[in-house]
Amino acid sequence: MSDLWHDAVSTELTARVFAVIAVAEQHTFQVLTRRPGRMLGPLRQGQPGPGSDAASVAAVPLDPMPGLANLDQLAVTTTAVGVRVDVRWHGQRRPLPPEIDLSAFRIVQEAVTNVVRHAGTDRCQVCVDYQDDELVIEVLDDGRGGTTTAGAGYGLVGMRERVGLLHGEFSAGTRPEGGFRVTARLPLPEEVR
């Protein structure tokens, strides 16, 4: 019984943490892009800017959180920098809980960013598969491959942590036929199956 209670509390806590992180991430980005000059000094000092208080921070309107609906825009943006992204959808598309939708998008975004930075190829493929009980995301490229520990970044670690918080499975590595594969399997709650 305690294991079930622990799982229920853990799932609820994870959902709330992702919601808070998403709002904070979005708010920070909007403030920095809309008012970069006002924020540079306070960021260096680690203090709120002049006239800043909780009410003024809360007054900044927030854009909707990104999710899988934003993949087409991600593909257009990535193509503009020289890597064509072929997005393939499988299964019946349906609304997802915000923490899964945001995490799925961020995983694809990071994996595609890694293709741009490290793969040395001009294309990649993103597959989003809505299965009955899970969402499967796969990002493939035919570039130079690599290792899962190369570089000083935290991209693969961050993807692995996002998937782990949602009790999913993550794998990343060189493909036998060449290139690199990132796969994330995110379990879906009963209400969206």
PDB file of N, CA and C in Angstrom, residues 54-143:
ATOM      1  N   ALA A  54       6.832  41.617  -6.872  1.00  0.00           N
ATOM      2  CA  ALA A  54       6.089  40.423  -7.304  1.00  0.00           C
ATOM      3  C   ALA A  54       4.945  40.799  -8.234  1.00  0.00           C
ATOM      4  N   ALA A  55       4.274  41.922  -7.968  1.00  0.00           N
ATOM      5  CA  ALA A  55       3.139  42.323  -8.800  1.00  0.00           C
ATOM      6  C   ALA A  55       3.584  42.678 -10.213  1.00  0.00           C
ATOM      7  N   SER A  56       4.722  43.390 -10.365  1.00  0.00           N
ATOM      8  CA  SER A  56       5.157  43.764 -11.701  1.00  0.00           C
ATOM      9  C   SER A  56       5.662  42.553 -12.474  1.00  0.00           C
ATOM     10  N   VAL A  57       6.301  41.621 -11.785  1.00  0.00           N
ATOM     11  CA  VAL A  57       6.759  40.401 -12.451  1.00  0.00           C
ATOM     12  C   VAL A  57       5.567  39.574 -12.897  1.00  0.00           C
ATOM     13  N   ALA A  58       4.561  39.451 -12.051  1.00  0.00           N
ATOM     14  CA  ALA A  58       3.374  38.670 -12.381  1.00  0.00           C
ATOM     15  C   ALA A  58       2.568  39.313 -13.495  1.00  0.00           C
ATOM     16  N   ALA A  59       2.743  40.634 -13.726  1.00  0.00           N
ATOM     17  CA  ALA A  59       1.959  41.331 -14.734  1.00  0.00           C
ATOM     18  C   ALA A  59       2.431  41.047 -16.159  1.00  0.00           C
ATOM     19  N   VAL A  60       3.619  40.489 -16.336  1.00  0.00           N
ATOM     20  CA  VAL A  60       4.111  40.178 -17.671  1.00  0.00           C
ATOM     21  C   VAL A  60       3.288  39.020 -18.222  1.00  0.00           C
ATOM     22  N   PRO A  61       2.583  39.244 -19.342  1.00  0.00           N
ATOM     23  CA  PRO A  61       1.768  38.156 -19.882  1.00  0.00           C
ATOM     24  C   PRO A  61       2.646  37.010 -20.380  1.00  0.00           C
ATOM     25  N   LEU A  62       2.208  35.805 -20.143  1.00  0.00           N
ATOM     26  CA  LEU A  62       2.965  34.627 -20.551  1.00  0.00           C
ATOM     27  C   LEU A  62       2.389  34.046 -21.829  1.00  0.00           C
ATOM     28  N   ASP A  63       3.271  33.660 -22.733  1.00  0.00           N
ATOM     29  CA  ASP A  63       2.841  32.939 -23.918  1.00  0.00           C
ATOM     30  C   ASP A  63       2.530  31.513 -23.498  1.00  0.00           C
ATOM     31  N   PRO A  64       1.753  30.793 -24.308  1.00  0.00           N
ATOM     32  CA  PRO A  64       1.503  29.391 -23.979  1.00  0.00           C
ATOM     33  C   PRO A  64       2.806  28.597 -23.944  1.00  0.00           C
ATOM     34  N   MET A  65       2.847  27.572 -23.090  1.00  0.00           N
ATOM     35  CA  MET A  65       4.032  26.719 -23.025  1.00  0.00           C
ATOM     36  C   MET A  65       4.202  26.013 -24.365  1.00  0.00           C
ATOM     37  N   PRO A  66       5.457  25.812 -24.785  1.00  0.00           N
ATOM     38  CA  PRO A  66       5.650  25.062 -26.018  1.00  0.00           C
ATOM     39  C   PRO A  66       5.282  23.598 -25.795  1.00  0.00           C
ATOM     40  N   GLY A  67       4.912  22.962 -26.875  1.00  0.00           N
ATOM     41  CA  GLY A  67       4.579  21.541 -26.824  1.00  0.00           C
ATOM     42  C   GLY A  67       4.764  20.954 -28.208  1.00  0.00           C
ATOM     43  N   LEU A  68       4.268  19.759 -28.395  1.00  0.00           N
ATOM     44  CA  LEU A  68       4.446  19.086 -29.680  1.00  0.00           C
ATOM     45  C   LEU A  68       3.791  19.842 -30.825  1.00  0.00           C
ATOM     46  N   ALA A  69       2.813  20.677 -30.539  1.00  0.00           N
ATOM     47  CA  ALA A  69       2.189  21.499 -31.580  1.00  0.00           C
ATOM     48  C   ALA A  69       3.202  22.471 -32.190  1.00  0.00           C
ATOM     49  N   ASN A  70       4.309  22.714 -31.500  1.00  0.00           N
ATOM     50  CA  ASN A  70       5.332  23.640 -31.980  1.00  0.00           C
ATOM     51  C   ASN A  70       6.428  22.956 -32.796  1.00  0.00           C
ATOM     52  N   LEU A  71       6.306  21.656 -33.062  1.00  0.00           N
ATOM     53  CA  LEU A  71       7.367  20.956 -33.805  1.00  0.00           C
ATOM     54  C   LEU A  71       7.542  21.482 -35.221  1.00  0.00           C
ATOM     55  N   ASP A  72       6.442  21.849 -35.873  1.00  0.00           N
ATOM     56  CA  ASP A  72       6.582  22.364 -37.238  1.00  0.00           C
ATOM     57  C   ASP A  72       7.415  23.641 -37.247  1.00  0.00           C
ATOM     58  N   GLN A  73       7.195  24.534 -36.272  1.00  0.00           N
ATOM     59  CA  GLN A  73       7.986  25.760 -36.192  1.00  0.00           C
ATOM     60  C   GLN A  73       9.452  25.443 -35.892  1.00  0.00           C
ATOM     61  N   LEU A  74       9.680  24.461 -35.014  1.00  0.00           N
ATOM     62  CA  LEU A  74      11.049  24.039 -34.725  1.00  0.00           C
ATOM     63  C   LEU A  74      11.721  23.532 -36.000  1.00  0.00           C
ATOM     64  N   ALA A  75      10.982  22.767 -36.804  1.00  0.00           N
ATOM     65  CA  ALA A  75      11.531  22.246 -38.061  1.00  0.00           C
ATOM     66  C   ALA A  75      11.873  23.379 -39.018  1.00  0.00           C
ATOM     67  N   VAL A  76      11.018  24.383 -39.113  1.00  0.00           N
ATOM     68  CA  VAL A  76      11.274  25.522 -39.996  1.00  0.00           C
ATOM     69  C   VAL A  76      12.517  26.279 -39.536  1.00  0.00           C
ATOM     70  N   THR A  77      12.604  26.529 -38.245  1.00  0.00           N
ATOM     71  CA  THR A  77      13.746  27.263 -37.686  1.00  0.00           C
ATOM     72  C   THR A  77      15.048  26.497 -37.905  1.00  0.00           C
ATOM     73  N   THR A  78      15.006  25.191 -37.676  1.00  0.00           N
ATOM     74  CA  THR A  78      16.213  24.376 -37.837  1.00  0.00           C
ATOM     75  C   THR A  78      16.619  24.288 -39.304  1.00  0.00           C
ATOM     76  N   THR A  79      15.648  24.196 -40.188  1.00  0.00           N
ATOM     77  CA  THR A  79      15.943  24.173 -41.618  1.00  0.00           C
ATOM     78  C   THR A  79      16.627  25.470 -42.040  1.00  0.00           C
ATOM     79  N   ALA A  80      16.202  26.576 -41.442  1.00  0.00           N
ATOM     80  CA  ALA A  80      16.791  27.881 -41.778  1.00  0.00           C
ATOM     81  C   ALA A  80      18.273  27.959 -41.405  1.00  0.00           C
ATOM     82  N   VAL A  81      18.713  27.142 -40.429  1.00  0.00           N
ATOM     83  CA  VAL A  81      20.143  27.144 -40.076  1.00  0.00           C
ATOM     84  C   VAL A  81      20.913  26.027 -40.763  1.00  0.00           C
ATOM     85  N   GLY A  82      20.240  25.306 -41.665  1.00  0.00           N
ATOM     86  CA  GLY A  82      20.969  24.362 -42.501  1.00  0.00           C
ATOM     87  C   GLY A  82      20.743  22.886 -42.254  1.00  0.00           C
ATOM     88  N   VAL A  83      19.847  22.520 -41.329  1.00  0.00           N
ATOM     89  CA  VAL A  83      19.551  21.104 -41.096  1.00  0.00           C
ATOM     90  C   VAL A  83      18.052  20.892 -41.282  1.00  0.00           C
ATOM     91  N   ARG A  84      17.698  20.148 -42.338  1.00  0.00           N
ATOM     92  CA  ARG A  84      16.284  19.876 -42.616  1.00  0.00           C
ATOM     93  C   ARG A  84      15.761  18.848 -41.614  1.00  0.00           C
ATOM     94  N   VAL A  85      14.603  19.136 -41.034  1.00  0.00           N
ATOM     95  CA  VAL A  85      13.979  18.238 -40.065  1.00  0.00           C
ATOM     96  C   VAL A  85      12.703  17.674 -40.679  1.00  0.00           C
ATOM     97  N   ASP A  86      12.672  16.362 -40.821  1.00  0.00           N
ATOM     98  CA  ASP A  86      11.502  15.665 -41.341  1.00  0.00           C
ATOM     99  C   ASP A  86      10.724  15.142 -40.140  1.00  0.00           C
ATOM    100  N   VAL A  87       9.530  15.720 -39.891  1.00  0.00           N
ATOM    101  CA  VAL A  87       8.706  15.308 -38.750  1.00  0.00           C
ATOM    102  C   VAL A  87       7.658  14.316 -39.233  1.00  0.00           C
ATOM    103  N   ARG A  88       7.613  13.171 -38.564  1.00  0.00           N
ATOM    104  CA  ARG A  88       6.635  12.129 -38.908  1.00  0.00           C
ATOM    105  C   ARG A  88       5.778  11.829 -37.691  1.00  0.00           C
ATOM    106  N   TRP A  89       4.481  11.817 -37.904  1.00  0.00           N
ATOM    107  CA  TRP A  89       3.512  11.561 -36.828  1.00  0.00           C
ATOM    108  C   TRP A  89       2.897  10.186 -37.044  1.00  0.00           C
ATOM    109  N   HIS A  90       2.795   9.420 -35.977  1.00  0.00           N
ATOM    110  CA  HIS A  90       2.169   8.101 -36.035  1.00  0.00           C
ATOM    111  C   HIS A  90       1.154   8.002 -34.897  1.00  0.00           C
ATOM    112  N   GLY A  91       0.125   7.215 -35.115  1.00  0.00           N
ATOM    113  CA  GLY A  91      -0.892   7.036 -34.091  1.00  0.00           C
ATOM    114  C   GLY A  91      -1.866   8.204 -34.072  1.00  0.00           C
ATOM    115  N   GLN A  92      -2.824   8.102 -33.185  1.00  0.00           N
ATOM    116  CA  GLN A  92      -3.855   9.133 -33.073  1.00  0.00           C
ATOM    117  C   GLN A  92      -3.361  10.274 -32.187  1.00  0.00           C
ATOM    118  N   ARG A  93      -3.169  11.448 -32.810  1.00  0.00           N
ATOM    119  CA  ARG A  93      -2.730  12.620 -32.033  1.00  0.00           C
ATOM    120  C   ARG A  93      -3.858  13.029 -31.101  1.00  0.00           C
ATOM    121  N   ARG A  94      -3.476  13.352 -29.863  1.00  0.00           N
ATOM    122  CA  ARG A  94      -4.463  13.752 -28.867  1.00  0.00           C
ATOM    123  C   ARG A  94      -3.812  14.660 -27.844  1.00  0.00           C
ATOM    124  N   PRO A  95      -4.623  15.429 -27.120  1.00  0.00           N
ATOM    125  CA  PRO A  95      -4.044  16.311 -26.099  1.00  0.00           C
ATOM    126  C   PRO A  95      -3.306  15.504 -25.039  1.00  0.00           C
ATOM    127  N   LEU A  96      -2.201  16.067 -24.582  1.00  0.00           N
ATOM    128  CA  LEU A  96      -1.370  15.426 -23.561  1.00  0.00           C
ATOM    129  C   LEU A  96      -1.345  16.301 -22.316  1.00  0.00           C
ATOM    130  N   PRO A  97      -1.085  15.702 -21.161  1.00  0.00           N
ATOM    131  CA  PRO A  97      -0.879  16.533 -19.966  1.00  0.00           C
ATOM    132  C   PRO A  97       0.278  17.498 -20.223  1.00  0.00           C
ATOM    133  N   PRO A  98       0.206  18.714 -19.667  1.00  0.00           N
ATOM    134  CA  PRO A  98       1.227  19.729 -19.959  1.00  0.00           C
ATOM    135  C   PRO A  98       2.654  19.267 -19.684  1.00  0.00           C
ATOM    136  N   GLU A  99       2.872  18.506 -18.606  1.00  0.00           N
ATOM    137  CA  GLU A  99       4.243  18.094 -18.290  1.00  0.00           C
ATOM    138  C   GLU A  99       4.795  17.123 -19.326  1.00  0.00           C
ATOM    139  N   ILE A 100       3.944  16.303 -19.917  1.00  0.00           N
ATOM    140  CA  ILE A 100       4.390  15.370 -20.963  1.00  0.00           C
ATOM    141  C   ILE A 100       4.588  16.124 -22.274  1.00  0.00           C
ATOM    142  N   ASP A 101       3.647  17.004 -22.614  1.00  0.00           N
ATOM    143  CA  ASP A 101       3.730  17.772 -23.850  1.00  0.00           C
ATOM    144  C   ASP A 101       4.987  18.642 -23.868  1.00  0.00           C
ATOM    145  N   LEU A 102       5.236  19.372 -22.784  1.00  0.00           N
ATOM    146  CA  LEU A 102       6.419  20.226 -22.690  1.00  0.00           C
ATOM    147  C   LEU A 102       7.696  19.389 -22.734  1.00  0.00           C
ATOM    148  N   SER A 103       7.740  18.313 -21.961  1.00  0.00           N
ATOM    149  CA  SER A 103       8.942  17.469 -21.924  1.00  0.00           C
ATOM    150  C   SER A 103       9.224  16.849 -23.282  1.00  0.00           C
ATOM    151  N   ALA A 104       8.191  16.377 -23.954  1.00  0.00           N
ATOM    152  CA  ALA A 104       8.374  15.782 -25.284  1.00  0.00           C
ATOM    153  C   ALA A 104       8.972  16.813 -26.238  1.00  0.00           C
ATOM    154  N   PHE A 105       8.433  18.031 -26.216  1.00  0.00           N
ATOM    155  CA  PHE A 105       8.967  19.081 -27.079  1.00  0.00           C
ATOM    156  C   PHE A 105      10.417  19.386 -26.737  1.00  0.00           C
ATOM    157  N   ARG A 106      10.726  19.534 -25.454  1.00  0.00           N
ATOM    158  CA  ARG A 106      12.091  19.883 -25.034  1.00  0.00           C
ATOM    159  C   ARG A 106      13.087  18.776 -25.395  1.00  0.00           C
ATOM    160  N   ILE A 107      12.658  17.532 -25.314  1.00  0.00           N
ATOM    161  CA  ILE A 107      13.528  16.413 -25.699  1.00  0.00           C
ATOM    162  C   ILE A 107      13.844  16.493 -27.188  1.00  0.00           C
ATOM    163  N   VAL A 108      12.809  16.705 -28.000  1.00  0.00           N
ATOM    164  CA  VAL A 108      13.036  16.834 -29.444  1.00  0.00           C
ATOM    165  C   VAL A 108      13.920  18.053 -29.720  1.00  0.00           C
ATOM    166  N   GLN A 109      13.627  19.162 -29.069  1.00  0.00           N
ATOM    167  CA  GLN A 109      14.404  20.388 -29.276  1.00  0.00           C
ATOM    168  C   GLN A 109      15.888  20.170 -28.961  1.00  0.00           C
ATOM    169  N   GLU A 110      16.169  19.521 -27.850  1.00  0.00           N
ATOM    170  CA  GLU A 110      17.564  19.276 -27.471  1.00  0.00           C
ATOM    171  C   GLU A 110      18.230  18.291 -28.428  1.00  0.00           C
ATOM    172  N   ALA A 111      17.519  17.239 -28.800  1.00  0.00           N
ATOM    173  CA  ALA A 111      18.088  16.251 -29.716  1.00  0.00           C
ATOM    174  C   ALA A 111      18.391  16.885 -31.075  1.00  0.00           C
ATOM    175  N   VAL A 112      17.490  17.717 -31.566  1.00  0.00           N
ATOM    176  CA  VAL A 112      17.705  18.387 -32.852  1.00  0.00           C
ATOM    177  C   VAL A 112      18.859  19.392 -32.729  1.00  0.00           C
ATOM    178  N   THR A 113      18.942  20.068 -31.612  1.00  0.00           N
ATOM    179  CA  THR A 113      20.068  20.982 -31.376  1.00  0.00           C
ATOM    180  C   THR A 113      21.389  20.210 -31.423  1.00  0.00           C
ATOM    181  N   ASN A 114      21.413  19.030 -30.844  1.00  0.00           N
ATOM    182  CA  ASN A 114      22.622  18.199 -30.891  1.00  0.00           C
ATOM    183  C   ASN A 114      22.971  17.796 -32.320  1.00  0.00           C
ATOM    184  N   VAL A 115      21.945  17.529 -33.136  1.00  0.00           N
ATOM    185  CA  VAL A 115      22.204  17.214 -34.548  1.00  0.00           C
ATOM    186  C   VAL A 115      22.881  18.410 -35.215  1.00  0.00           C
ATOM    187  N   VAL A 116      22.326  19.603 -34.996  1.00  0.00           N
ATOM    188  CA  VAL A 116      22.885  20.808 -35.615  1.00  0.00           C
ATOM    189  C   VAL A 116      24.332  21.017 -35.176  1.00  0.00           C
ATOM    190  N   ARG A 117      24.599  20.842 -33.894  1.00  0.00           N
ATOM    191  CA  ARG A 117      25.926  21.142 -33.348  1.00  0.00           C
ATOM    192  C   ARG A 117      26.976  20.062 -33.599  1.00  0.00           C
ATOM    193  N   HIS A 118      26.545  18.795 -33.585  1.00  0.00           N
ATOM    194  CA  HIS A 118      27.548  17.727 -33.525  1.00  0.00           C
ATOM    195  C   HIS A 118      27.519  16.712 -34.667  1.00  0.00           C
ATOM    196  N   ALA A 119      26.412  16.562 -35.367  1.00  0.00           N
ATOM    197  CA  ALA A 119      26.275  15.435 -36.295  1.00  0.00           C
ATOM    198  C   ALA A 119      26.995  15.634 -37.623  1.00  0.00           C
ATOM    199  N   GLY A 120      27.174  16.872 -38.044  1.00  0.00           N
ATOM    200  CA  GLY A 120      27.819  17.088 -39.336  1.00  0.00           C
ATOM    201  C   GLY A 120      26.980  16.586 -40.487  1.00  0.00           C
ATOM    202  N   THR A 121      25.669  16.740 -40.397  1.00  0.00           N
ATOM    203  CA  THR A 121      24.766  16.312 -41.460  1.00  0.00           C
ATOM    204  C   THR A 121      23.804  17.450 -41.769  1.00  0.00           C
ATOM    205  N   ASP A 122      23.103  17.336 -42.896  1.00  0.00           N
ATOM    206  CA  ASP A 122      22.176  18.400 -43.284  1.00  0.00           C
ATOM    207  C   ASP A 122      20.716  18.000 -43.102  1.00  0.00           C
ATOM    208  N   ARG A 123      20.477  16.879 -42.392  1.00  0.00           N
ATOM    209  CA  ARG A 123      19.075  16.468 -42.188  1.00  0.00           C
ATOM    210  C   ARG A 123      18.965  15.531 -40.989  1.00  0.00           C
ATOM    211  N   CYS A 124      17.752  15.473 -40.464  1.00  0.00           N
ATOM    212  CA  CYS A 124      17.432  14.501 -39.419  1.00  0.00           C
ATOM    213  C   CYS A 124      15.942  14.197 -39.486  1.00  0.00           C
ATOM    214  N   GLN A 125      15.555  13.177 -38.769  1.00  0.00           N
ATOM    215  CA  GLN A 125      14.160  12.740 -38.765  1.00  0.00           C
ATOM    216  C   GLN A 125      13.663  12.699 -37.331  1.00  0.00           C
ATOM    217  N   VAL A 126      12.464  13.242 -37.120  1.00  0.00           N
ATOM    218  CA  VAL A 126      11.799  13.199 -35.826  1.00  0.00           C
ATOM    219  C   VAL A 126      10.520  12.390 -36.000  1.00  0.00           C
ATOM    220  N   CYS A 127      10.375  11.336 -35.202  1.00  0.00           N
ATOM    221  CA  CYS A 127       9.161  10.517 -35.223  1.00  0.00           C
ATOM    222  C   CYS A 127       8.462  10.649 -33.879  1.00  0.00           C
ATOM    223  N   VAL A 128       7.185  10.971 -33.930  1.00  0.00           N
ATOM    224  CA  VAL A 128       6.364  11.059 -32.726  1.00  0.00           C
ATOM    225  C   VAL A 128       5.263  10.028 -32.889  1.00  0.00           C
ATOM    226  N   ASP A 129       5.253   9.050 -31.999  1.00  0.00           N
ATOM    227  CA  ASP A 129       4.316   7.927 -32.100  1.00  0.00           C
ATOM    228  C   ASP A 129       3.413   7.888 -30.873  1.00  0.00           C
ATOM    229  N   TYR A 130       2.149   8.224 -31.098  1.00  0.00           N
ATOM    230  CA  TYR A 130       1.141   8.145 -30.040  1.00  0.00           C
ATOM    231  C   TYR A 130       0.655   6.706 -29.961  1.00  0.00           C
ATOM    232  N   GLN A 131       1.208   5.947 -29.041  1.00  0.00           N
ATOM    233  CA  GLN A 131       0.753   4.582 -28.837  1.00  0.00           C
ATOM    234  C   GLN A 131      -0.338   4.578 -27.776  1.00  0.00           C
ATOM    235  N   ASP A 132      -0.953   3.423 -27.552  1.00  0.00           N
ATOM    236  CA  ASP A 132      -2.058   3.348 -26.592  1.00  0.00           C
ATOM    237  C   ASP A 132      -1.650   3.791 -25.195  1.00  0.00           C
ATOM    238  N   ASP A 133      -0.509   3.314 -24.721  1.00  0.00           N
ATOM    239  CA  ASP A 133      -0.136   3.578 -23.330  1.00  0.00           C
ATOM    240  C   ASP A 133       1.137   4.395 -23.162  1.00  0.00           C
ATOM    241  N   GLU A 134       1.726   4.851 -24.273  1.00  0.00           N
ATOM    242  CA  GLU A 134       2.931   5.664 -24.171  1.00  0.00           C
ATOM    243  C   GLU A 134       3.110   6.524 -25.409  1.00  0.00           C
ATOM    244  N   LEU A 135       3.901   7.566 -25.240  1.00  0.00           N
ATOM    245  CA  LEU A 135       4.315   8.426 -26.337  1.00  0.00           C
ATOM    246  C   LEU A 135       5.771   8.085 -26.607  1.00  0.00           C
ATOM    247  N   VAL A 136       6.085   7.744 -27.843  1.00  0.00           N
ATOM    248  CA  VAL A 136       7.454   7.396 -28.203  1.00  0.00           C
ATOM    249  C   VAL A 136       8.001   8.484 -29.134  1.00  0.00           C
ATOM    250  N   ILE A 137       9.138   9.015 -28.744  1.00  0.00           N
ATOM    251  CA  ILE A 137       9.805  10.052 -29.526  1.00  0.00           C
ATOM    252  C   ILE A 137      11.138   9.478 -29.979  1.00  0.00           C
ATOM    253  N   GLU A 138      11.427   9.663 -31.263  1.00  0.00           N
ATOM    254  CA  GLU A 138      12.708   9.190 -31.780  1.00  0.00           C
ATOM    255  C   GLU A 138      13.272  10.259 -32.709  1.00  0.00           C
ATOM    256  N   VAL A 139      14.523  10.592 -32.490  1.00  0.00           N
ATOM    257  CA  VAL A 139      15.227  11.543 -33.356  1.00  0.00           C
ATOM    258  C   VAL A 139      16.430  10.805 -33.923  1.00  0.00           C
ATOM    259  N   LEU A 140      16.489  10.739 -35.261  1.00  0.00           N
ATOM    260  CA  LEU A 140      17.535   9.998 -35.968  1.00  0.00           C
ATOM    261  C   LEU A 140      18.303  10.932 -36.885  1.00  0.00           C
ATOM    262  N   ASP A 141      19.589  10.699 -36.977  1.00  0.00           N
ATOM    263  CA  ASP A 141      20.362  11.391 -37.998  1.00  0.00           C
ATOM    264  C   ASP A 141      21.323  10.397 -38.628  1.00  0.00           C
ATOM    265  N   ASP A 142      21.852  10.769 -39.776  1.00  0.00           N
ATOM    266  CA  ASP A 142      22.829   9.910 -40.452  1.00  0.00           C
ATOM    267  C   ASP A 142      24.200  10.568 -40.457  1.00  0.00           C
ATOM    268  N   GLY A 143      24.464  11.348 -39.435  1.00  0.00           N
ATOM    269  CA  GLY A 143      25.737  12.066 -39.323  1.00  0.00           C
ATOM    270  C   GLY A 143      26.866  11.193 -38.828  1.00  0.00           C
TER     271      GLY A 143
END
